[in-house]
CSV table of C-alpha atoms in Angstrom, one decimal:
chain,number,residue,atom,x,y,z
A,26,UNK,CA,21.3,-1.2,-49.9
A,27,UNK,CA,22.1,0.0,-46.4
A,28,UNK,CA,24.7,-1.2,-44.0
A,29,UNK,CA,22.3,-3.6,-42.2
A,30,UNK,CA,21.4,-5.3,-45.5
A,31,UNK,CA,25.1,-5.8,-46.3
A,32,UNK,CA,25.8,-7.2,-42.8
A,33,UNK,CA,22.9,-9.6,-43.1
A,34,UNK,CA,24.2,-10.8,-46.5
A,35,UNK,CA,27.6,-11.4,-45.0
A,36,UNK,CA,26.2,-13.4,-42.1
A,37,UNK,CA,23.7,-15.4,-44.3
A,38,UNK,CA,26.3,-16.3,-46.9
A,39,UNK,CA,28.9,-17.3,-44.3
A,40,UNK,CA,26.3,-19.5,-42.6
A,41,UNK,CA,25.1,-20.9,-45.9
A,42,UNK,CA,28.7,-21.9,-46.8
A,43,UNK,CA,29.1,-23.5,-43.4
A,44,UNK,CA,32.0,-21.3,-42.4
A,45,UNK,CA,32.7,-20.2,-38.8
A,46,UNK,CA,34.2,-16.9,-38.0
A,47,UNK,CA,37.5,-18.7,-37.5
A,48,UNK,CA,37.2,-20.1,-41.0
A,49,UNK,CA,36.5,-16.6,-42.4
A,50,UNK,CA,39.3,-15.2,-40.4
A,51,UNK,CA,41.8,-17.6,-41.8
A,52,UNK,CA,40.5,-17.0,-45.4
A,53,UNK,CA,40.6,-13.2,-45.2
A,54,UNK,CA,43.5,-12.6,-42.9
A,55,UNK,CA,41.2,-10.5,-40.7
A,56,UNK,CA,40.8,-11.2,-37.0
A,57,UNK,CA,37.9,-13.1,-35.7
A,58,UNK,CA,37.2,-10.2,-33.3
A,59,UNK,CA,37.0,-7.7,-36.2
A,60,UNK,CA,34.7,-10.0,-38.2
A,61,UNK,CA,32.5,-10.4,-35.2
A,62,UNK,CA,32.3,-6.6,-34.8
A,63,UNK,CA,31.3,-6.4,-38.5
A,64,UNK,CA,28.6,-9.1,-38.1
A,65,UNK,CA,27.2,-7.5,-34.9
A,66,UNK,CA,27.1,-4.0,-36.6
A,67,UNK,CA,29.6,-2.5,-34.3
A,68,UNK,CA,32.0,-1.8,-37.1
A,69,UNK,CA,31.4,-1.4,-40.9
A,70,UNK,CA,34.2,-2.5,-43.2
A,71,UNK,CA,35.7,-0.3,-45.9
A,72,UNK,CA,35.4,-1.5,-49.5
A,73,UNK,CA,38.8,-3.1,-49.5
A,74,UNK,CA,37.9,-5.3,-46.5
A,75,UNK,CA,34.4,-6.0,-47.9
A,76,UNK,CA,36.2,-7.2,-51.1
A,77,UNK,CA,38.4,-9.6,-49.1
A,78,UNK,CA,35.3,-11.0,-47.4
A,79,UNK,CA,33.5,-11.4,-50.8
A,80,UNK,CA,36.5,-13.2,-52.3
A,81,UNK,CA,36.6,-15.6,-49.3
A,82,UNK,CA,32.9,-16.3,-49.6
A,83,UNK,CA,33.1,-16.8,-53.4
A,84,UNK,CA,31.1,-13.9,-54.6
A,85,UNK,CA,31.7,-10.6,-56.4
A,86,UNK,CA,31.9,-7.5,-54.3
A,87,UNK,CA,28.7,-6.3,-56.1
A,88,UNK,CA,26.8,-9.1,-54.5
A,89,UNK,CA,26.6,-7.1,-51.3
A,90,UNK,CA,25.2,-4.0,-53.1
A,91,UNK,CA,22.4,-5.6,-55.1
A,92,UNK,CA,18.9,-6.4,-54.1
A,93,UNK,CA,17.9,-10.0,-54.0
A,94,UNK,CA,15.2,-10.7,-56.5
A,95,UNK,CA,11.7,-10.7,-55.1
A,96,UNK,CA,9.6,-13.7,-56.1
A,97,UNK,CA,5.9,-12.9,-56.3
A,98,UNK,CA,3.4,-15.5,-55.7
């Protein structure tokens, strides 16, 4: 996993759950601006922050570091 993959997972999961940046900000205690910088790859969060995001989105921290299964057709 690289940083871009982790950021993509954050954005996709937030969108899938129907949360705005404001919602995620309230749930994590992180500012909307900081979360926006993370999602726009201007800032990469330390593990402690990534864990706060994971908890708010209802996943384990390891979710961001695992490959999604590839389904072959």
